[in-house]
Coordinates of C-alpha atoms in Angstrom, one line a residue:
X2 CA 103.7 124.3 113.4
X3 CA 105.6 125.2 116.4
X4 CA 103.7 128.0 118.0
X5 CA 107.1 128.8 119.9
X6 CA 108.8 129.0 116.7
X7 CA 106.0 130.8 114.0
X8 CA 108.7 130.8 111.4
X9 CA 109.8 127.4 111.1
X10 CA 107.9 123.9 111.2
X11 CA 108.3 121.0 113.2
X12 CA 110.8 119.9 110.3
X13 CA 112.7 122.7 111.1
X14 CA 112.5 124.1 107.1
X15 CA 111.7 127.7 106.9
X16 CA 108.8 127.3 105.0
X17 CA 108.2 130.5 102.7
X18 CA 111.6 129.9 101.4
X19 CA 111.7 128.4 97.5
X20 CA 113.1 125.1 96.7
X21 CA 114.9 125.3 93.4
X22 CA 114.0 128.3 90.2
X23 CA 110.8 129.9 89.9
X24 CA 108.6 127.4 87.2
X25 CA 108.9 128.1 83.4
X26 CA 105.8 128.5 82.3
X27 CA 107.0 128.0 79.0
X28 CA 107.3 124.0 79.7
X29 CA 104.5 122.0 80.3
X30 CA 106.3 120.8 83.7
X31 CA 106.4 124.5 84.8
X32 CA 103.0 125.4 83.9
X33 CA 101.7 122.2 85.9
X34 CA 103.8 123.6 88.6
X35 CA 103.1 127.2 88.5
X36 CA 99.6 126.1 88.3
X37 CA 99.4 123.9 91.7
X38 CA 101.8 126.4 93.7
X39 CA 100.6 129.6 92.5
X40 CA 97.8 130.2 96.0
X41 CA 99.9 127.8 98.3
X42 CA 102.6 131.0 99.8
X43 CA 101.8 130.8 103.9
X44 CA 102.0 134.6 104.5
X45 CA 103.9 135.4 107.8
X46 CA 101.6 135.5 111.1
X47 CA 100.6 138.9 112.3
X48 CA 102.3 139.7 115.5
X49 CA 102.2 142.4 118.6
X50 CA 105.5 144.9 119.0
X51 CA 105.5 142.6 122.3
X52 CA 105.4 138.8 120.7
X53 CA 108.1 140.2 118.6
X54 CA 110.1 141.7 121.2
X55 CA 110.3 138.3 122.9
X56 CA 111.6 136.3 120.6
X57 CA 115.5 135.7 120.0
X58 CA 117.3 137.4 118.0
X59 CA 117.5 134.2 115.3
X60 CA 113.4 134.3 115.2
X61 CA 113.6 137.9 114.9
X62 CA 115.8 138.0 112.1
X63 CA 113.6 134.8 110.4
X64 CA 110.4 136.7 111.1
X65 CA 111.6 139.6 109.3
X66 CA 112.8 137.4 106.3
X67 CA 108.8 136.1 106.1
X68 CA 107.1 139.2 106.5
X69 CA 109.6 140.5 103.5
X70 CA 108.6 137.6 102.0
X71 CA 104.7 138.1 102.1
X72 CA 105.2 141.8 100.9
X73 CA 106.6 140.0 97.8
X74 CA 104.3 137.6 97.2
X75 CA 100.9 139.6 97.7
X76 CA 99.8 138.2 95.1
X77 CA 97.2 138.6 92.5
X78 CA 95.0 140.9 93.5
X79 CA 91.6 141.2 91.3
X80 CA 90.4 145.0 90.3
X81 CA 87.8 145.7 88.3
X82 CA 89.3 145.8 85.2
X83 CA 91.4 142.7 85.5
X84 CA 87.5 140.9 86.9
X85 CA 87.0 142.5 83.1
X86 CA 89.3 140.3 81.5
X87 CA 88.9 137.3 83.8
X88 CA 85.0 137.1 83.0
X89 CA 85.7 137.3 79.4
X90 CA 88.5 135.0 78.9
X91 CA 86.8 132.1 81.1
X92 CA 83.5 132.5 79.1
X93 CA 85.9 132.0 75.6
X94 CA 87.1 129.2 76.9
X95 CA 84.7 127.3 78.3
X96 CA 81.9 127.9 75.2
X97 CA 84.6 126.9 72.5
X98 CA 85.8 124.2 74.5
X99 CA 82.5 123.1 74.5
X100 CA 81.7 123.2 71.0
X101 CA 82.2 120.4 68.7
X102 CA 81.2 121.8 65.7
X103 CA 84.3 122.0 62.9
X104 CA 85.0 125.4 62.0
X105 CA 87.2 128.2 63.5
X106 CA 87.2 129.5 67.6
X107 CA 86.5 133.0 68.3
X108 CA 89.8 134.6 69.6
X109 CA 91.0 137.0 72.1
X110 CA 93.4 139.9 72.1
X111 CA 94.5 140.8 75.7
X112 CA 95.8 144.4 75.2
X113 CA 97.5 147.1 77.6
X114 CA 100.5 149.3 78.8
X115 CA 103.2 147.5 80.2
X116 CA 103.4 146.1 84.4
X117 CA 99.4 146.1 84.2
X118 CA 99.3 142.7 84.7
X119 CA 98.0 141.5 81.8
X120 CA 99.9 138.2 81.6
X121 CA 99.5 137.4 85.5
X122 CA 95.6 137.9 84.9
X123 CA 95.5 135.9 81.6
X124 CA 97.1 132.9 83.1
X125 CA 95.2 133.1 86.1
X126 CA 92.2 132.6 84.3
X127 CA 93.4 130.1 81.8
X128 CA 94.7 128.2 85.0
X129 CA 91.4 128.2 86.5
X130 CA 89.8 127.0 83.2
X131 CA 92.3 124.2 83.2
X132 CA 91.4 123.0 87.0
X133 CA 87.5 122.7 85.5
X134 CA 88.4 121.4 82.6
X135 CA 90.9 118.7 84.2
X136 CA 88.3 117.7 86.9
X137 CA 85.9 117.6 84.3
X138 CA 88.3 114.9 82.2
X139 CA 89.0 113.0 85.6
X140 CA 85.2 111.5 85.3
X141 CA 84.4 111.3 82.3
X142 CA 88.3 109.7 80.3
X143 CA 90.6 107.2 81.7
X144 CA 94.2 108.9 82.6
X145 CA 97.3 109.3 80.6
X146 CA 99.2 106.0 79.7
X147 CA 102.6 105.7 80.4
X148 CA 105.4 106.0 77.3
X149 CA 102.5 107.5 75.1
X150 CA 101.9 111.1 73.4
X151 CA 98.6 111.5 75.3
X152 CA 99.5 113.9 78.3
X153 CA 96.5 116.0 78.5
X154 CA 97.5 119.5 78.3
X155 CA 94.3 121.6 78.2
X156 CA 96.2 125.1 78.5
X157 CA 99.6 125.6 76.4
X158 CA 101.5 129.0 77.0
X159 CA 104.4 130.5 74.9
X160 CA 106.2 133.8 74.3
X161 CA 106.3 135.8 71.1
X162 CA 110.3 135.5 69.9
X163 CA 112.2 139.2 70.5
X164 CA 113.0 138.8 66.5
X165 CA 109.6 136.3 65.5
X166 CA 109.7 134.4 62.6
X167 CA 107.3 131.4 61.8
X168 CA 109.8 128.9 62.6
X169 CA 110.8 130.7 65.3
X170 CA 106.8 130.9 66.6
X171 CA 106.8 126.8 66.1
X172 CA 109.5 126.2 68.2
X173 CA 108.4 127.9 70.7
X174 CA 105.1 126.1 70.6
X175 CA 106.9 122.7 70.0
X176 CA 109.1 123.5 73.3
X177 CA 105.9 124.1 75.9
X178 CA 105.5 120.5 75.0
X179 CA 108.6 118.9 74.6
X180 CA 108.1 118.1 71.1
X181 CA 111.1 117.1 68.4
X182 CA 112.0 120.3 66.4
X183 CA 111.6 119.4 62.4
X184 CA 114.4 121.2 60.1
X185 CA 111.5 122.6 57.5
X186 CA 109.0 124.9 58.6
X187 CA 106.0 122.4 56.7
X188 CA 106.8 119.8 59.2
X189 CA 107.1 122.1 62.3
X190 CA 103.8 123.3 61.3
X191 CA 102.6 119.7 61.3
X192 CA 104.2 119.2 64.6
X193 CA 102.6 122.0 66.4
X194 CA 99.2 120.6 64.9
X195 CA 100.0 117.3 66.1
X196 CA 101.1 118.2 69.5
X197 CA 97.7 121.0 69.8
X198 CA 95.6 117.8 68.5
X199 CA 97.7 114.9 70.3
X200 CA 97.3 117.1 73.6
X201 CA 94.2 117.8 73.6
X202 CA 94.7 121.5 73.9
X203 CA 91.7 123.8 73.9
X204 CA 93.4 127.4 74.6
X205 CA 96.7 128.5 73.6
X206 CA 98.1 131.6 75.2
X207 CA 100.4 133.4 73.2
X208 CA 102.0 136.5 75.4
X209 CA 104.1 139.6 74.4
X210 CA 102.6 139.4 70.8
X211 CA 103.0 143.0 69.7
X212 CA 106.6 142.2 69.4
X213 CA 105.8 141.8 65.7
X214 CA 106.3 144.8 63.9
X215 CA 104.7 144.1 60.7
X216 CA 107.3 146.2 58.7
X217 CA 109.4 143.0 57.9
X218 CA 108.2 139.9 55.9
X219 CA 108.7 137.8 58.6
X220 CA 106.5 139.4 61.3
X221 CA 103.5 139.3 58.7
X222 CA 104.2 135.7 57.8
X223 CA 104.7 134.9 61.5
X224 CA 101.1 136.5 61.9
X225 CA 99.6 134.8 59.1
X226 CA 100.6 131.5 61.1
X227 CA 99.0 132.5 64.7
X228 CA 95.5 132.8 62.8
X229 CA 96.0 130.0 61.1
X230 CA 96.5 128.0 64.0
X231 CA 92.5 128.7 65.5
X232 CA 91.4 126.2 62.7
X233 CA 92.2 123.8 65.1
X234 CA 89.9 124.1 67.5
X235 CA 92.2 126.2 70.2
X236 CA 90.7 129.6 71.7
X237 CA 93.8 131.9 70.8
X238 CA 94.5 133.9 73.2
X239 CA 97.1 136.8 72.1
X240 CA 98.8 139.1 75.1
X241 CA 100.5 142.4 74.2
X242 CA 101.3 146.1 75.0
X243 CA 98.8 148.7 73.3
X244 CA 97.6 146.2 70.1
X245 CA 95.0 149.0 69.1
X246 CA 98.8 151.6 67.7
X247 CA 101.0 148.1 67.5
X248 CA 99.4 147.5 63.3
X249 CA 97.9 144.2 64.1
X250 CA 94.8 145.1 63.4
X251 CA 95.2 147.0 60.3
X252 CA 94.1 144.1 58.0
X253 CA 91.1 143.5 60.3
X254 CA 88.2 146.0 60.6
X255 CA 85.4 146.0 63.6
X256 CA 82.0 144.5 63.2
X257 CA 79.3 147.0 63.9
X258 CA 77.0 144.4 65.0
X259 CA 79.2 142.3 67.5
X260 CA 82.1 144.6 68.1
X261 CA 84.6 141.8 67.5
X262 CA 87.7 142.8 65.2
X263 CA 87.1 140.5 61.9
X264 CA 90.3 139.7 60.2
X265 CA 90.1 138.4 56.2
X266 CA 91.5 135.1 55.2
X267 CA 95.2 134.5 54.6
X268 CA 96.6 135.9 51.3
X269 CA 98.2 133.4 48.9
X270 CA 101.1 133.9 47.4
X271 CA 104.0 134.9 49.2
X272 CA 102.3 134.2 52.8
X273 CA 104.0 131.2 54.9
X274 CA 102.5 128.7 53.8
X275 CA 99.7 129.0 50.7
X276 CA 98.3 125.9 51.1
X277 CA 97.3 125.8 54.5
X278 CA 95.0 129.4 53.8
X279 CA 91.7 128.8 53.9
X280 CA 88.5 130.8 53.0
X281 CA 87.6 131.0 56.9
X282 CA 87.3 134.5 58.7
X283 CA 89.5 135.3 62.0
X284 CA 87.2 136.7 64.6
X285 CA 88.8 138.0 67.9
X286 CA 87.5 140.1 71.1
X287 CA 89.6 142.7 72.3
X288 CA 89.9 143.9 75.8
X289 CA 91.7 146.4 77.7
X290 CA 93.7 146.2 80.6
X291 CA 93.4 149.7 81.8
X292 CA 95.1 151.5 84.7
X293 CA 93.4 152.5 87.7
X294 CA 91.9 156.4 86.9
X295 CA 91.5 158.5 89.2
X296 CA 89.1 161.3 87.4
X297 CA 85.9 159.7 88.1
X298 CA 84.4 158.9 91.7
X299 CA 83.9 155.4 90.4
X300 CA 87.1 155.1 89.3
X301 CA 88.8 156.6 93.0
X302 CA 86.9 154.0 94.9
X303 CA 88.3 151.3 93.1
X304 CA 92.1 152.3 93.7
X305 CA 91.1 153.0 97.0
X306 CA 89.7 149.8 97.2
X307 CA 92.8 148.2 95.6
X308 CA 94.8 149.8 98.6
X309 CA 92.7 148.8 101.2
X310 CA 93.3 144.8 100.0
X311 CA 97.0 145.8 100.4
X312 CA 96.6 147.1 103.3
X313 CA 95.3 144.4 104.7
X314 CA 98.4 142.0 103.6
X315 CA 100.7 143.8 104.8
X316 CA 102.7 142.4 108.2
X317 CA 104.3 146.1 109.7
X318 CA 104.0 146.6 113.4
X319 CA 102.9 150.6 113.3
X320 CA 100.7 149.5 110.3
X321 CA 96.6 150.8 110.9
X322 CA 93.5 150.8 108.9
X323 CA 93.7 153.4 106.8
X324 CA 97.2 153.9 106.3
X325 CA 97.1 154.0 102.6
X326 CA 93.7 154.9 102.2
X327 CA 93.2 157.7 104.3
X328 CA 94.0 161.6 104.1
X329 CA 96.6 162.2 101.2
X330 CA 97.9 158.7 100.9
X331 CA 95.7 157.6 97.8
X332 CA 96.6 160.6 96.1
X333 CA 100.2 160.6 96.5
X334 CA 100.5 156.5 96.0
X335 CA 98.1 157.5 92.1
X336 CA 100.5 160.5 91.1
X337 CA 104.2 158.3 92.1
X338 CA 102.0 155.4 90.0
X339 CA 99.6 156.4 87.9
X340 CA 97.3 153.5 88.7
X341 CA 99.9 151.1 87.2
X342 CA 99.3 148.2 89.3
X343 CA 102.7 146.6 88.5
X344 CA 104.8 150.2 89.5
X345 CA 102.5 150.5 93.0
X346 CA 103.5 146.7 93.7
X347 CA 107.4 147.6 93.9
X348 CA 106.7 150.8 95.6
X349 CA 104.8 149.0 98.3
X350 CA 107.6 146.4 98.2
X351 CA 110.8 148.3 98.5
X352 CA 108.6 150.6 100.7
X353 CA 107.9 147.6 103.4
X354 CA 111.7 146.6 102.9
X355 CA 112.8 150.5 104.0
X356 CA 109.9 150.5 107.4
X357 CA 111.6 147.1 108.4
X358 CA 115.2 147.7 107.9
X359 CA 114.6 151.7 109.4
X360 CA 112.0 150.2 112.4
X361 CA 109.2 152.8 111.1
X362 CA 107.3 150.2 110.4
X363 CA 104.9 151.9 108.5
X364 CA 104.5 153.4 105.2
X365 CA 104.3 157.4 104.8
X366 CA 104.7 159.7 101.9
X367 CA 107.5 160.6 103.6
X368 CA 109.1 157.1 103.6
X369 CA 108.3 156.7 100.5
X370 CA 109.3 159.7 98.7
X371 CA 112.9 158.6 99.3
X372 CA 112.1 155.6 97.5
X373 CA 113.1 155.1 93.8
X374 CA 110.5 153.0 91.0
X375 CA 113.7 151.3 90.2
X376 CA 112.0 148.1 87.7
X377 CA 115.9 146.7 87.6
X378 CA 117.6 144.5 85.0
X379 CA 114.2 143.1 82.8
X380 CA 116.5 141.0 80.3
X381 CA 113.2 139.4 79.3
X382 CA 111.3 142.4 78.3
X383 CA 111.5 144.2 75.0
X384 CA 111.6 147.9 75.7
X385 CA 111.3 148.7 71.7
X386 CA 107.9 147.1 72.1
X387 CA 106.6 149.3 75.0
X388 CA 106.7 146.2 77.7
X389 CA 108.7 148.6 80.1
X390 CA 106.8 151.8 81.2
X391 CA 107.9 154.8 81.9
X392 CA 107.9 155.4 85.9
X393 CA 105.9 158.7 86.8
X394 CA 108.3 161.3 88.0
X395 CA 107.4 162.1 91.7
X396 CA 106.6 165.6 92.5
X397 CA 108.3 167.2 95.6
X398 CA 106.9 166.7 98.7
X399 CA 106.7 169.9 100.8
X400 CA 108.8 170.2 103.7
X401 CA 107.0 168.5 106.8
X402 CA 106.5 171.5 109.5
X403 CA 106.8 170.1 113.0
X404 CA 104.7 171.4 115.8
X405 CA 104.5 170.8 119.2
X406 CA 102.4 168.6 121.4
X407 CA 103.0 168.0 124.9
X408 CA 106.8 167.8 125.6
X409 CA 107.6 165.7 122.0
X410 CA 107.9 167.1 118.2
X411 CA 105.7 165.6 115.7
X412 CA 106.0 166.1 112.3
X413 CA 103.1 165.9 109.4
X414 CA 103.1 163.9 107.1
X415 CA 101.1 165.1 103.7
X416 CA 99.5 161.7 104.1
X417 CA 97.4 163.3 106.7
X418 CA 99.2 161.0 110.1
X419 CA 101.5 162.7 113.0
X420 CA 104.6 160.4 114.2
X421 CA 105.4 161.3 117.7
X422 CA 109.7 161.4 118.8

């Protein structure tokens, strides 16, 4: 890279910018692509006040673009209980992937509030399963031949319709992969079978699954169908907002002994498809994605330790250890958030945006408290099925009382730091 020039390469390409959409993860191309892309973002270099100063305005202006940039794309930063989820997930996958007995996988429902990342931490751990499970293939199976159904797909992921039916749930298996649509829902069920078996899938995701309401025929036929589908050898792996109050679990009942939620075979008789019921029990684990709580000692270290990993990816020039982890910063950033990872992300973003575009260059209460949760157009989420949350109400800051020192007026922030003017 051209040290003169941190912002572009020798190519002259800015290289933080995007080529093209964002991948689809629900295509097969744009899993594979999400996959390979998802740790490759080249955060913007940390500068002095003074290496900054010294650049033209064009570098200045591109500089700012990439440190914007980075304060996007942070990332996905582990807590513990997303390392929760993680451990459990990976463990699923890898012992039923294993096993080569017949017989139905062990599931697992993935539950929480809405923006707690539940579906960024899912995939991320089905995505690292996949790399093992890929290299894994690579020695031991010759590759994919060309003009064949054989693409080995290890990990498929699909979204719950808005308004799910079981044709509706098929095609939206049948599209991850590409796959001709039947007309009659028997043949899409064979399809998505074939495709699962032809694939070589071993873990199907299936997010935003507490769009089923249960009240309606179709919804309880659709969910007949999803447990259906682990007789064939797949870890299902079902994503949704608050499953314990959504009623999919009110035909299953906990096991004392193992904890898991144990779910009796498929009625017959007016259930999707009789025939395909068998006398097998469903079995799934289910985990919480909590928020951060901040009640318990344990559970303030962690948020503050959450901070201090954005803290450290952050690119402002006044920005210091400690500035959101120190005095009344934790506590302010918890009650605007409530330890909703997802609402402290865009605070922390359209926070950084404001200390650029203003030259504070840090973050403050006081910045922030003139900063609105705004979560924007989400076309793709269901609000009737609690994927939107409801953003915290800030409480007033007090007035900041400025004092004297020397021959300048600094004011107090309640995050516990004095700005000197």
């Amino acid at each position: 890279m051209d040290m003169a020039d941190p912002t572009r390469g020798e190519s002259g390409i800015v290289p933080f910018l995007r080529a093209g959409p964002p991948p689809d993860r629900t295509r097969v191309e744009g899993w594979r692509q999400w996959q390979e892309r998802r740790s490759t973002f080249i955060p913007a270099p940390r500068l002095s006040a003074e290496e900054y100063a010294a650049m033209s305005p064009r570098r200045r202006a591109l500089h700012d673009l990439h440190r914007t940039a980075t304060h996007v794309n942070m990332g996905l930063l582990e807590t513990p209980m997303s390392a929760k989820v993680t451990k459990l997930m990976r463990g699923r996958m890898r012992n039923n992937a294993l096993n080569f007995e017949p017989g139905t996988r062990d599931g697992l429902m993935v539950s929480g509030g809405g923006y707690l990342g539940k579906t960024e931490t899912a995939c991320d751990a089905a995505a690292t399963f996949e790399m093992l499970w890929r290299d894994l293939h690579r020695q031991l199976l010759p590759g994919p031949v060309p003009g064949t159904r054989d693409l080995f797909v290890p990990v498929a992921y699909c979204r719950t319709p808005v308004r799910a039916t079981p044709k509706g749930l098929c095609a939206a298996v049948l599209d991850f992969y590409g796959a001709p649509l039947p007309k009659t829902l028997n043949g899409m069920i064979r399809a998505v079978r074939d495709s699962l078996r032809d694939h070589r899938t071993t873990a199907l995701l299936l997010d935003d699954i507490t769009r089923l309401r249960l009240h309606r025929e179709d919804d309880q036929d659709t969910l007949d169908l999803v447990r259906e589908l682990m007789d064939l050898n797949v870890t299902l792996v079902l994503i949704g907002v608050d499953i314990p109050r959504s009623g999919l679990l009110r035909s299953g009942y906990p096991d004392p002994r193992t904890g898991q939620w144990v779910f009796p075979p498929v009625k017959t008789g007016r259930s999707y498809n009789p025939s395909a019921a068998t006398q097998t029990e469903r079995r799934f684990d289910l985990v919480d994605l909590d928020p951060f709580d901040y009640d318990t000692a344990e559970g303030m270290t962690a948020f503050i330790q959450h901070l201090a990993g954005i803290e450290d990816r952050l690119r402002l020039f006044r920005a210091r250890p400690g500035m959101l982890t120190e005095g009344g910063m934790p506590e302010y950033l918890f009650r605007r958030t409530r330890g909703v990872v997802g609402l402290l992300k865009r605070l922390i973003e359209d926070g950084c945006t404001e200390a650029i575009e203003s030259g504070a260059e840090e973050l403050t209460p006081g910045l922030l408290s003139a900063i609105p949760i705004n979560l924007g157009n989400l076309t793709d989420r269901d609000p009737t099925a609690g994927e939107i949350p409801e953003v915290p109400t800030d409480v007033p800051l007090p007035a900041r009382k400025p004092r004297r020192k020397g021959r300048n007026t600094v004011y107090d922030d309640r995050g516990g730091s004095a700005a000197g003017v």
